[in-house]
Coordinates of N, CA and C in Angstrom, one line a residue:
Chain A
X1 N 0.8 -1.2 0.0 CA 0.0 0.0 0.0 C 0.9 1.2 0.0
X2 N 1.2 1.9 -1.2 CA 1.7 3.4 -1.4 C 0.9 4.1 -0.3
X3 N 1.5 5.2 0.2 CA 1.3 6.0 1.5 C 2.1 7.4 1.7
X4 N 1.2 8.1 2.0 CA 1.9 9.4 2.0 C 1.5 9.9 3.7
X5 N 2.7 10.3 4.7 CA 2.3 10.4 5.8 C 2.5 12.1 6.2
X6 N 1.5 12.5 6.7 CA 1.6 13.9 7.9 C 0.9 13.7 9.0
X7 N 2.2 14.8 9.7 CA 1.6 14.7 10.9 C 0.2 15.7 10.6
X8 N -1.2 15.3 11.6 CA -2.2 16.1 11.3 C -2.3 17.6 12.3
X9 N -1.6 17.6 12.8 CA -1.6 19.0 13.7 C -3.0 18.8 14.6
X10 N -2.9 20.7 15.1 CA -2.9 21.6 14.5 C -1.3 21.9 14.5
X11 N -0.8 22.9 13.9 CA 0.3 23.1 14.2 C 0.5 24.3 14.0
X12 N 0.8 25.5 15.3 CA 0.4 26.9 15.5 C 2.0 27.3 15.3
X13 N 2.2 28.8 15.0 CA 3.4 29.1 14.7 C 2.7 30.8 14.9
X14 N 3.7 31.7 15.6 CA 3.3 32.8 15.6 C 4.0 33.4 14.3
X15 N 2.8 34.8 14.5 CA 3.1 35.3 13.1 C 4.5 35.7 12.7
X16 N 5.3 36.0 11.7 CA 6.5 36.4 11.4 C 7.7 35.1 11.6
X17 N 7.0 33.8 12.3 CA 7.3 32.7 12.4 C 7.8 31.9 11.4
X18 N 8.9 31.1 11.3 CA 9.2 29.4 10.1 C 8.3 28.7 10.4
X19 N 7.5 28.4 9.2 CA 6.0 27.1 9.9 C 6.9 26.2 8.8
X20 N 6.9 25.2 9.6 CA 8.2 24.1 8.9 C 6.8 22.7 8.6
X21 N 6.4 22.6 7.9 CA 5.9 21.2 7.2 C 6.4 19.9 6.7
X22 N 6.0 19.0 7.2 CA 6.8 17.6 6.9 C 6.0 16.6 6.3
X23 N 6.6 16.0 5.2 CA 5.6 14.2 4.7 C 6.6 13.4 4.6
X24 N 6.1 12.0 4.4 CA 7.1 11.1 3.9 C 6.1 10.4 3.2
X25 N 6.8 9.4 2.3 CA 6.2 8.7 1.5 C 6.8 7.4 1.3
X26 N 6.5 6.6 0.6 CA 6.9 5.2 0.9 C 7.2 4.4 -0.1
X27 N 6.8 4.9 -1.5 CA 7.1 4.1 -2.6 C 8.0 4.8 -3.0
X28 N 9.4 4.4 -3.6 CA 10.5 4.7 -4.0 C 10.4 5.1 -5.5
X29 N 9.1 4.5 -6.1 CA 9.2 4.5 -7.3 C 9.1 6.2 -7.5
X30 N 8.3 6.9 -6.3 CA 7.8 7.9 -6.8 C 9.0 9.1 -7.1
X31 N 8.3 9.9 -8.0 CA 8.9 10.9 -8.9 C 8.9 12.8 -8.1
X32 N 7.8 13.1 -8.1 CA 7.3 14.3 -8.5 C 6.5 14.2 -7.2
X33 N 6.6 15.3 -6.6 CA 5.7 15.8 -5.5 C 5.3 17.2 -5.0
X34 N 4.2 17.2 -4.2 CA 3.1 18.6 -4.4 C 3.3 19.1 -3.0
X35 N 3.1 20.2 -3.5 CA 2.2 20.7 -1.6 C 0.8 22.1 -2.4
X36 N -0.3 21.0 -1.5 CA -1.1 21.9 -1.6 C -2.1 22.7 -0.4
X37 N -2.4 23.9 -0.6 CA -3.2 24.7 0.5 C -4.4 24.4 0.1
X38 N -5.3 24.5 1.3 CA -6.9 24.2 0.9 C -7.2 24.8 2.3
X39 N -8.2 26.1 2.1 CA -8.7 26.8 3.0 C -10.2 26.1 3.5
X40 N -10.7 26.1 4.8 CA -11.9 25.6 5.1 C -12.6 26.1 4.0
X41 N -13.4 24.8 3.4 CA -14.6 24.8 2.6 C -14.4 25.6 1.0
X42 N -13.0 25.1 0.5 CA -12.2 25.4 -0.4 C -11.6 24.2 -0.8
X43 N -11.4 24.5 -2.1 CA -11.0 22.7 -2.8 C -8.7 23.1 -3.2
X44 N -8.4 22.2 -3.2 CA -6.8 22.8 -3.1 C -6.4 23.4 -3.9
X45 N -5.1 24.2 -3.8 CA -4.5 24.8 -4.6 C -3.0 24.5 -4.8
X46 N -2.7 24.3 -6.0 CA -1.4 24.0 -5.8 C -0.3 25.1 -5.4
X47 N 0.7 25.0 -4.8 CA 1.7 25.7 -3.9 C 3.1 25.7 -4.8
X48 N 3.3 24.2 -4.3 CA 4.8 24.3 -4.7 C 4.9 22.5 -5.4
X49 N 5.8 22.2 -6.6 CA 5.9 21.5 -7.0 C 7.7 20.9 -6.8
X50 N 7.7 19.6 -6.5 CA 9.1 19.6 -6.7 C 9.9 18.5 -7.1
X51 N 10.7 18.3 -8.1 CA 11.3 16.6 -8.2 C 12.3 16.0 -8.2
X52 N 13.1 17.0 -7.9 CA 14.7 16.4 -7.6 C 15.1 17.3 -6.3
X53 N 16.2 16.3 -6.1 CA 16.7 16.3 -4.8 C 17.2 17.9 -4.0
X54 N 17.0 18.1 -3.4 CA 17.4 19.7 -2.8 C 16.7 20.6 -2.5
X55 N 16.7 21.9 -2.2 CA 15.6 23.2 -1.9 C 14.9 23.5 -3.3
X56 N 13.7 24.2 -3.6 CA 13.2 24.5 -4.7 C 12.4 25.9 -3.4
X57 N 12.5 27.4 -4.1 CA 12.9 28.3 -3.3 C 11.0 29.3 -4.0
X58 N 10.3 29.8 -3.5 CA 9.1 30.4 -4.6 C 8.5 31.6 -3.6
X59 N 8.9 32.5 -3.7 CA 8.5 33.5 -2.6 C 9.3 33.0 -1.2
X60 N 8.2 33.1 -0.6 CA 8.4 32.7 1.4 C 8.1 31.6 1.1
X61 N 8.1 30.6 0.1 CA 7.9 29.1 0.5 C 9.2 28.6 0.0
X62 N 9.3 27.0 0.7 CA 10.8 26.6 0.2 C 10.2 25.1 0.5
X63 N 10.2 24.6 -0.7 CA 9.9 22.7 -0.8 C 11.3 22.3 -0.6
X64 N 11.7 21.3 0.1 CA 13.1 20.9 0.3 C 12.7 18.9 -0.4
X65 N 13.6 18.4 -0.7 CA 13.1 17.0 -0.8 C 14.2 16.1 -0.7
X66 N 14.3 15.3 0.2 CA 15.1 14.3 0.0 C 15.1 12.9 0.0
X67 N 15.4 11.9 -1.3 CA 14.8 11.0 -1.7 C 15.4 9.9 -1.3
X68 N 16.7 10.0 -0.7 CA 17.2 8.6 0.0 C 16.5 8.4 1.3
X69 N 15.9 9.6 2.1 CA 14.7 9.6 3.4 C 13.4 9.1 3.0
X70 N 13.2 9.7 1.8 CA 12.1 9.7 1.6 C 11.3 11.0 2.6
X71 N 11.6 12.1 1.9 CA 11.0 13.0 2.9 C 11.0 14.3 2.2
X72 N 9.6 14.7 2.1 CA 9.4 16.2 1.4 C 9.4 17.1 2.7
X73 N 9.4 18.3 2.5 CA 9.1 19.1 3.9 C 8.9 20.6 3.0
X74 N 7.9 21.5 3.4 CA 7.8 22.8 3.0 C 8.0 23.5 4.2
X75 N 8.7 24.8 4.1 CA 9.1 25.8 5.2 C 8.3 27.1 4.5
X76 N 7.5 27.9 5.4 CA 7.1 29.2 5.0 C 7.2 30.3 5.8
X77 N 8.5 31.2 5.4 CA 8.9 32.4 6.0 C 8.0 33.4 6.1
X78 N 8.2 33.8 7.5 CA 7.3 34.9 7.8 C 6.0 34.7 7.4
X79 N 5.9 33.8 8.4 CA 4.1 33.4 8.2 C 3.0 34.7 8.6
X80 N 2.1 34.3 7.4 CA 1.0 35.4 7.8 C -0.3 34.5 8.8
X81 N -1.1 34.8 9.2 CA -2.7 34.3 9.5 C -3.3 33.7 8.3
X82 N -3.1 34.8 7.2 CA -3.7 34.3 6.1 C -3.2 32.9 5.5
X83 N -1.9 32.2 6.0 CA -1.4 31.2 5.5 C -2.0 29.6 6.4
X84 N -2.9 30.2 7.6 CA -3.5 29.5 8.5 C -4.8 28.5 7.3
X85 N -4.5 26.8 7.3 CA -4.8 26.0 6.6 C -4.8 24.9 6.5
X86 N -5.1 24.0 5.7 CA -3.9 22.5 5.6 C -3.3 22.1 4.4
X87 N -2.7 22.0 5.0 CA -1.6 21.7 3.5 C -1.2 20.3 3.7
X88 N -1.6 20.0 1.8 CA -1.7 18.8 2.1 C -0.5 18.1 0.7
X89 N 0.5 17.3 1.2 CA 1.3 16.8 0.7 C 0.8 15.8 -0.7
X90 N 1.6 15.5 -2.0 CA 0.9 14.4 -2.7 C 2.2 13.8 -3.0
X91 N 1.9 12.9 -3.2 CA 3.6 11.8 -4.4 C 2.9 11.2 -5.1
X92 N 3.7 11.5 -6.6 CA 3.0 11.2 -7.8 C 4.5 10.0 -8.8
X93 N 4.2 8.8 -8.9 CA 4.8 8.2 -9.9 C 4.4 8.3 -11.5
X94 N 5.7 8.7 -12.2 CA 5.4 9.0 -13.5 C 4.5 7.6 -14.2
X95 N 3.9 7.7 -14.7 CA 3.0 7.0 -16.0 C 1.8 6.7 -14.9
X96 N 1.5 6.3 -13.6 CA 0.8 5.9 -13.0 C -0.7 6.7 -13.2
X97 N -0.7 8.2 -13.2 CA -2.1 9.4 -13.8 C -2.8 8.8 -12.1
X98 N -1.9 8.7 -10.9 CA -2.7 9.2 -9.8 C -1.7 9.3 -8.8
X99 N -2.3 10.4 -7.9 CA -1.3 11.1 -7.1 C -1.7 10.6 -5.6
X100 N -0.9 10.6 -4.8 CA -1.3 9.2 -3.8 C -0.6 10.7 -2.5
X101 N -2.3 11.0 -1.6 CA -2.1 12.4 -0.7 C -2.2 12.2 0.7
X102 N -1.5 12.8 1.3 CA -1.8 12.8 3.0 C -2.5 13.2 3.2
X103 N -2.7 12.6 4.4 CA -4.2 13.3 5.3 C -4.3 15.1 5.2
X104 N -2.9 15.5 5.1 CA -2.9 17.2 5.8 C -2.6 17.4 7.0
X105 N -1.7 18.2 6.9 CA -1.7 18.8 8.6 C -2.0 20.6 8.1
X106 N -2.4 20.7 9.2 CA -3.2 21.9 9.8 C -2.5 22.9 10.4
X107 N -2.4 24.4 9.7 CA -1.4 25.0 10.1 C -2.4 26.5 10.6
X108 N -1.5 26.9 12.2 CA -2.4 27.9 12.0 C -1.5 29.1 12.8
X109 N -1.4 30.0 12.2 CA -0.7 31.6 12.3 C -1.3 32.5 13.1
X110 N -0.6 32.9 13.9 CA -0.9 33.4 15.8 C -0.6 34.9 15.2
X111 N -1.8 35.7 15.4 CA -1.2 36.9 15.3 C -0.7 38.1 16.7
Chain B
X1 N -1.4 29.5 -13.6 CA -1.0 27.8 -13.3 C -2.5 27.8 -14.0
X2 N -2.6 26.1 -14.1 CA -3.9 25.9 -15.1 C -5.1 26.1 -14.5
X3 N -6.6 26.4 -15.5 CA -7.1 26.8 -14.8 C -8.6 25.3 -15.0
X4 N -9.2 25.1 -13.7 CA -10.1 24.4 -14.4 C -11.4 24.9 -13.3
X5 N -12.4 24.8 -13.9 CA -13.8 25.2 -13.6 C -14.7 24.1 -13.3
X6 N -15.8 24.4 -12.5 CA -16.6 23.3 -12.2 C -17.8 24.0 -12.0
X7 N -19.2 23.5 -12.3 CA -20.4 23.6 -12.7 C -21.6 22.9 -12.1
X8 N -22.5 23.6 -11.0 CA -22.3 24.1 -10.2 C -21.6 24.4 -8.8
X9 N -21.3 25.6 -8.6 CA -20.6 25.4 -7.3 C -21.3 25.1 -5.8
X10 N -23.0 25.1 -5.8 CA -23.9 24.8 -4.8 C -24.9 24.0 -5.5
X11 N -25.2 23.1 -5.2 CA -26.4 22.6 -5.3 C -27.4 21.8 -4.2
X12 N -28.7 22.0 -4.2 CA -29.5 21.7 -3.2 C -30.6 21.0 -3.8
X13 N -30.6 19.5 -3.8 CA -31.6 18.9 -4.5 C -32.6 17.9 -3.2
X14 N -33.6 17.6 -3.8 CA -34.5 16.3 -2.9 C -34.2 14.9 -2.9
X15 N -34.5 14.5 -2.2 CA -33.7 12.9 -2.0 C -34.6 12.2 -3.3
X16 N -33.7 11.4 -4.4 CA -34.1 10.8 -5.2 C -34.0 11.6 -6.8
X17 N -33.1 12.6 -6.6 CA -33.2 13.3 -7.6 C -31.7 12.9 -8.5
X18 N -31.4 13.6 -9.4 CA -30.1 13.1 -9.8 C -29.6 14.8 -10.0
X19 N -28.3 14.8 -9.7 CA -27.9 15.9 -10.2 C -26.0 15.4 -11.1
X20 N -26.1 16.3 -11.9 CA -25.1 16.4 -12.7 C -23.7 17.4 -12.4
X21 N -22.8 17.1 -12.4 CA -21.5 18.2 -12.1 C -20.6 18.2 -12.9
X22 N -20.4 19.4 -13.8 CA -19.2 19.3 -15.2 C -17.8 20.2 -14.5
X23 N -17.0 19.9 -14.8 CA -15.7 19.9 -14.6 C -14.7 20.6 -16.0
X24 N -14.5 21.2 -16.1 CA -13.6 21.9 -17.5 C -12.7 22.4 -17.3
X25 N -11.9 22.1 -17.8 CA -10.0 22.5 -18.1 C -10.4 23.5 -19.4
X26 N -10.0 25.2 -18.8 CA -10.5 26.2 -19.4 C -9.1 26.5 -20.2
X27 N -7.8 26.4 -20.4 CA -6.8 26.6 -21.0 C -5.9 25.9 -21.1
X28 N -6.0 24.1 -21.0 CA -5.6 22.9 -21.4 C -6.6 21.8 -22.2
X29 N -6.0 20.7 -22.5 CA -6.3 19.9 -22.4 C -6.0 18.8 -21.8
X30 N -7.1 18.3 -21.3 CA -6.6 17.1 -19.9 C -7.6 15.9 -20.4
X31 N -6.8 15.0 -21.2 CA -7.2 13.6 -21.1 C -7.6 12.5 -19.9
X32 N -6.2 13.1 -18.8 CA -6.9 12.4 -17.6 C -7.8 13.4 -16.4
X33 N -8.7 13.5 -15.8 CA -9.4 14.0 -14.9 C -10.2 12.6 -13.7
X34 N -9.9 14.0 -12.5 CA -10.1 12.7 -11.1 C -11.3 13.6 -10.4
X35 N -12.3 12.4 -10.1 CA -13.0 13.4 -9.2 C -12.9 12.6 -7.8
X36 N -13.0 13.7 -6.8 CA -12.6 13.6 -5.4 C -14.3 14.1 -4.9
X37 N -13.8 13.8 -3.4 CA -15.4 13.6 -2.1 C -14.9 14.2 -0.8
X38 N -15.2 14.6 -0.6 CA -14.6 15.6 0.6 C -15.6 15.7 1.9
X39 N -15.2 15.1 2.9 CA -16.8 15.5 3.7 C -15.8 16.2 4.8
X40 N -17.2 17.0 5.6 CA -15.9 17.9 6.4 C -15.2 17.7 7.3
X41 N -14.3 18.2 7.2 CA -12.7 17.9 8.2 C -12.3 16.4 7.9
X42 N -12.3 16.1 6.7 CA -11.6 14.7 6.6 C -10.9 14.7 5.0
X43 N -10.4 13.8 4.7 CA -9.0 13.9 3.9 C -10.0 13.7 2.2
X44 N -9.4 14.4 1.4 CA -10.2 13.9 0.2 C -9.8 12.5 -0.1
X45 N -10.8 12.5 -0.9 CA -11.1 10.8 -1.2 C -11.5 10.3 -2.8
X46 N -10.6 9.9 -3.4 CA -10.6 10.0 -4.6 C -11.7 8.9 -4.9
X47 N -12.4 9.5 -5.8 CA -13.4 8.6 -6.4 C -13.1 7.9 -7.3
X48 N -13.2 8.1 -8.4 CA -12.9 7.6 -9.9 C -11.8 8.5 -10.5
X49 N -11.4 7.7 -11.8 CA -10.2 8.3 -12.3 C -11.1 8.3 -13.8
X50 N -11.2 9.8 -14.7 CA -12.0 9.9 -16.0 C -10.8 9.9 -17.2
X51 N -11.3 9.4 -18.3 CA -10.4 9.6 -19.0 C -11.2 9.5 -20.1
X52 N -10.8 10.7 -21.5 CA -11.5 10.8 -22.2 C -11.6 10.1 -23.0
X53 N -12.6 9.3 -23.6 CA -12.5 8.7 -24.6 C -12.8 7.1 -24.1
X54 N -12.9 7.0 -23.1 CA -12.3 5.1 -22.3 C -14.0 5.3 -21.3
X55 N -14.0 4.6 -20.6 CA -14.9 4.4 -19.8 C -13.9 4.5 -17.9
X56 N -14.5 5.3 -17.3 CA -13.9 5.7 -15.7 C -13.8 4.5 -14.8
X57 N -12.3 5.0 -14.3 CA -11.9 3.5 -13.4 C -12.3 4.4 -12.2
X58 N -13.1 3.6 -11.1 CA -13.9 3.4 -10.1 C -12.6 3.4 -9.3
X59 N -13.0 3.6 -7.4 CA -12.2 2.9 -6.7 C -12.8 2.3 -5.8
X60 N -12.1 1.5 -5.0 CA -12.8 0.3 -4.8 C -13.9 1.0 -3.7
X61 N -15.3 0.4 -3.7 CA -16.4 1.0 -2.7 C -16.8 2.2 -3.5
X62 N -16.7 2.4 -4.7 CA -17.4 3.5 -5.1 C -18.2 2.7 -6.2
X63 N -19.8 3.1 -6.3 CA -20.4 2.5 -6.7 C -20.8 3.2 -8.0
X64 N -20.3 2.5 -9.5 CA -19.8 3.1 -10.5 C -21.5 3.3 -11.4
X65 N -22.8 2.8 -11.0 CA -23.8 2.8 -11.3 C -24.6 4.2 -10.3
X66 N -24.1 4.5 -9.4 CA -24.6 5.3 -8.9 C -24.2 7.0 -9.2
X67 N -22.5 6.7 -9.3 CA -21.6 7.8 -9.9 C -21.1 7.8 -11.1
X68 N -22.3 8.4 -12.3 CA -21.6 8.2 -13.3 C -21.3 9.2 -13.9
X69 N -19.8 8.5 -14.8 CA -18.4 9.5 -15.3 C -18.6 9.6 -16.7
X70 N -18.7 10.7 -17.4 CA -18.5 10.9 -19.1 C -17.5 11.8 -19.3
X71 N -16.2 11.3 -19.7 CA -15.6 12.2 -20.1 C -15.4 12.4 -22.0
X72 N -16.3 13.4 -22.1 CA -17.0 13.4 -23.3 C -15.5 14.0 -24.5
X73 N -15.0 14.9 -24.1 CA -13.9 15.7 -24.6 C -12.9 16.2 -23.9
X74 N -12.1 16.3 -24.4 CA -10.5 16.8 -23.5 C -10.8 17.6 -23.1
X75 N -11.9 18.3 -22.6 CA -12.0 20.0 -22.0 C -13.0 19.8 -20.6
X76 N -13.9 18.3 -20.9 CA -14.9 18.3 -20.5 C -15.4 17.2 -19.5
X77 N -15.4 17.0 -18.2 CA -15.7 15.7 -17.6 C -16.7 16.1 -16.6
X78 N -17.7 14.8 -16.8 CA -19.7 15.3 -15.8 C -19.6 14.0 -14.3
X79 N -20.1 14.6 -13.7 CA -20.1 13.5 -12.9 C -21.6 13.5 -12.8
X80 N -22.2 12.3 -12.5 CA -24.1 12.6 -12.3 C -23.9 11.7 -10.8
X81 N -24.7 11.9 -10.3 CA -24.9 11.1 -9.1 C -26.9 11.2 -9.1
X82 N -27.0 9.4 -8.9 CA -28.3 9.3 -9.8 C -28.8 9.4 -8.2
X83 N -30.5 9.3 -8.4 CA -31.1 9.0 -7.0 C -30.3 9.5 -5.6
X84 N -30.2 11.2 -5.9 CA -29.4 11.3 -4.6 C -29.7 11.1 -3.5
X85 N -29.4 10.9 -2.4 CA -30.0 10.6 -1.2 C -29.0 11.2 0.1
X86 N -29.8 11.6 1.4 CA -28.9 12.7 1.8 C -27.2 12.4 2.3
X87 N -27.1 10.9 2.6 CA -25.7 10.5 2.9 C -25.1 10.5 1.6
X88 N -25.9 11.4 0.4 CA -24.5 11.7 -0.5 C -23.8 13.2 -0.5
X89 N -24.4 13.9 0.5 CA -24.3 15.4 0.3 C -22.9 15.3 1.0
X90 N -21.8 16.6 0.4 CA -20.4 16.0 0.5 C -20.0 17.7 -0.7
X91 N -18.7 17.8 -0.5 CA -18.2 18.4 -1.0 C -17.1 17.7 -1.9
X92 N -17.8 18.0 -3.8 CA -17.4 17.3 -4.6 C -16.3 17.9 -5.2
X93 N -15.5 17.3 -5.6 CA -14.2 18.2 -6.7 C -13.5 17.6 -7.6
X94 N -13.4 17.8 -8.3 CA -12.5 17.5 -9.5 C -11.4 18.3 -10.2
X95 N -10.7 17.4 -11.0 CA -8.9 18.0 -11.0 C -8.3 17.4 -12.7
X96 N -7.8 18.4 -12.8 CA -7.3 17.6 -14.0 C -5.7 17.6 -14.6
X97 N -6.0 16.7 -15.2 CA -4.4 16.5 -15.0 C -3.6 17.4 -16.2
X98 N -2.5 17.8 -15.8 CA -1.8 18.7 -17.1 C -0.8 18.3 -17.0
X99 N -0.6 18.1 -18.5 CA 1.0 17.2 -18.6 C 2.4 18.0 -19.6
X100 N 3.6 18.8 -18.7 CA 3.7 19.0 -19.2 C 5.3 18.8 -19.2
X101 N 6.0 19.4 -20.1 CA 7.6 19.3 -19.9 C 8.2 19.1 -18.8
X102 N 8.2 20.0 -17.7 CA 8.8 20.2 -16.3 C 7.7 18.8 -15.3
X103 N 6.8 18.1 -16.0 CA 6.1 17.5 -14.9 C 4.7 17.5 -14.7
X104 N 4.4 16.0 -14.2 CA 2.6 15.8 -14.3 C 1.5 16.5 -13.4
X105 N 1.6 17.9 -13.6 CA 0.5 18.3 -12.5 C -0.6 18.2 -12.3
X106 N -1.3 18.3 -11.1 CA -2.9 18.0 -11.0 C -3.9 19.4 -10.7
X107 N -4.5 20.3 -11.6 CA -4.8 21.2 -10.7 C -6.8 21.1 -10.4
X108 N -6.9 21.8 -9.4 CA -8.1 21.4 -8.9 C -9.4 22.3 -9.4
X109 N -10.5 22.1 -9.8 CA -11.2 22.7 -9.8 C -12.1 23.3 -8.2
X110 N -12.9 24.5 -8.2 CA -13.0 24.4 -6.9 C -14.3 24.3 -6.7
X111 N -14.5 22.9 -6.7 CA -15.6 22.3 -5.7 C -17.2 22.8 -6.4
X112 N -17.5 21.4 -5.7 CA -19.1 21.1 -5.6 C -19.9 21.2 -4.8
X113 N -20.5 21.9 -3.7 CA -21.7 21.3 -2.3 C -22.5 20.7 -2.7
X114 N -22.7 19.8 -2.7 CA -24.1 18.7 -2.7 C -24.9 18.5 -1.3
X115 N -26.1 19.2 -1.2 CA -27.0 19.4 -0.1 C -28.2 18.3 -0.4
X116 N -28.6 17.7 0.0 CA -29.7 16.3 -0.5 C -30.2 16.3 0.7
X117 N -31.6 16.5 0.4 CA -32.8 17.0 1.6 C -33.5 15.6 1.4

């Protein structure tokens, strides 16, 4: 059973705060992985994409990945309230056309 | 980033009714499209996998007579959910897949409410 794990929080961070995000995943096979935000009663959006090994850097967000761990992680500088959500991790193997998602953990920004 | 639309974004029907939900990739084309089930505060839940032109792979416990998938054209994928009844009301979504140079992304359309009185 392919598996993508987060922790589910909540996980609070005050404002101006590193809100540090973690997944792991399990099939080796996989390629390509996501981070997506989804606001209460809002369908996701993608954030940040990333597929080789090291930092991938996009504003205040920074997807890190490392594939001998098996471990994506997103960091978001200088967190706002507005960034308060869940973000929800995916790992995607190439030719497979399905992306295999964590529960989400729950992030929420202390003003 | 791509954009895809979905049709209606509330709906409120009577128990036994069928209602229909179209999904469009407004500046791609997406061969594959997924529709997902969302109930609140719990993890989406992929339903079926659409693909244009083929008939939609189900997943397992989703009852493929009850939810059905046409994906009629690369722009265009319906979900009907026949005889609604109120344990189907749920926040519906669907995503479609864009495939490009840099990588296979999924982007999401935003959402269905399905209210079944």
């Amino acid at each position: 059973q392919k598996e993508v794990e987060q922790n589910s929080g909540p996980l609070s961070v005050p404002e101006g705060a590193i809100a540090s995000l973690n997944c792991t995943y399990s099939d080796r096979g996989s390629q390509s992985f996501f981070w997506y935000r989804q606001y209460s009663g809002k369908s996701p959006e993608l954030i940040m994409s990333i597929y080789s090994n090291g930092d991938k850097e996009d504003g205040r967000f920074t997807a890190q990945l490392n594939k001998a761990s098996q471990y994506v992680s997103l960091l978001i500088r200088d967190s706002q309230p507005s960034d308060s959500a869940t973000y929800l991790c995916a790992a995607y193997t190439s030719g497979t056309y399905k992306y295999i998602f964590g529960t989400g953990t729950r992030l929420k920004v202390l003003a | 980033g791509a954009v895809v639309s979905q049709h209606p974004s509330r709906v409120i029907c009577k128990s036994g009714t069928s209602v229909k939900i179209e999904c469009r990739s407004l500046d791609f084309q997406a061969t594959t499209m997924f529709w997902y089930r969302q109930f609140p505060k719990q993890s989406l839940m992929l339903m079926a996998t659409s693909n244009e032109g083929s008939k939609a792979t189900y997943e397992q416990g989703v009852e493929k007579d009850k939810f059905l998938i046409n994906h009629a054209s690369l722009t265009l994928s319906t979900l009907t959910v026949t005889s609604a009844h109120p344990e189907d009301s749920s926040f519906y979504i669907c995503s479609a897949f864009f495939v490009a140079g840099g990588g296979d992304t999924q982007y999401f359309g935003p959402g269905t409410r399905l209210t079944v009185l």
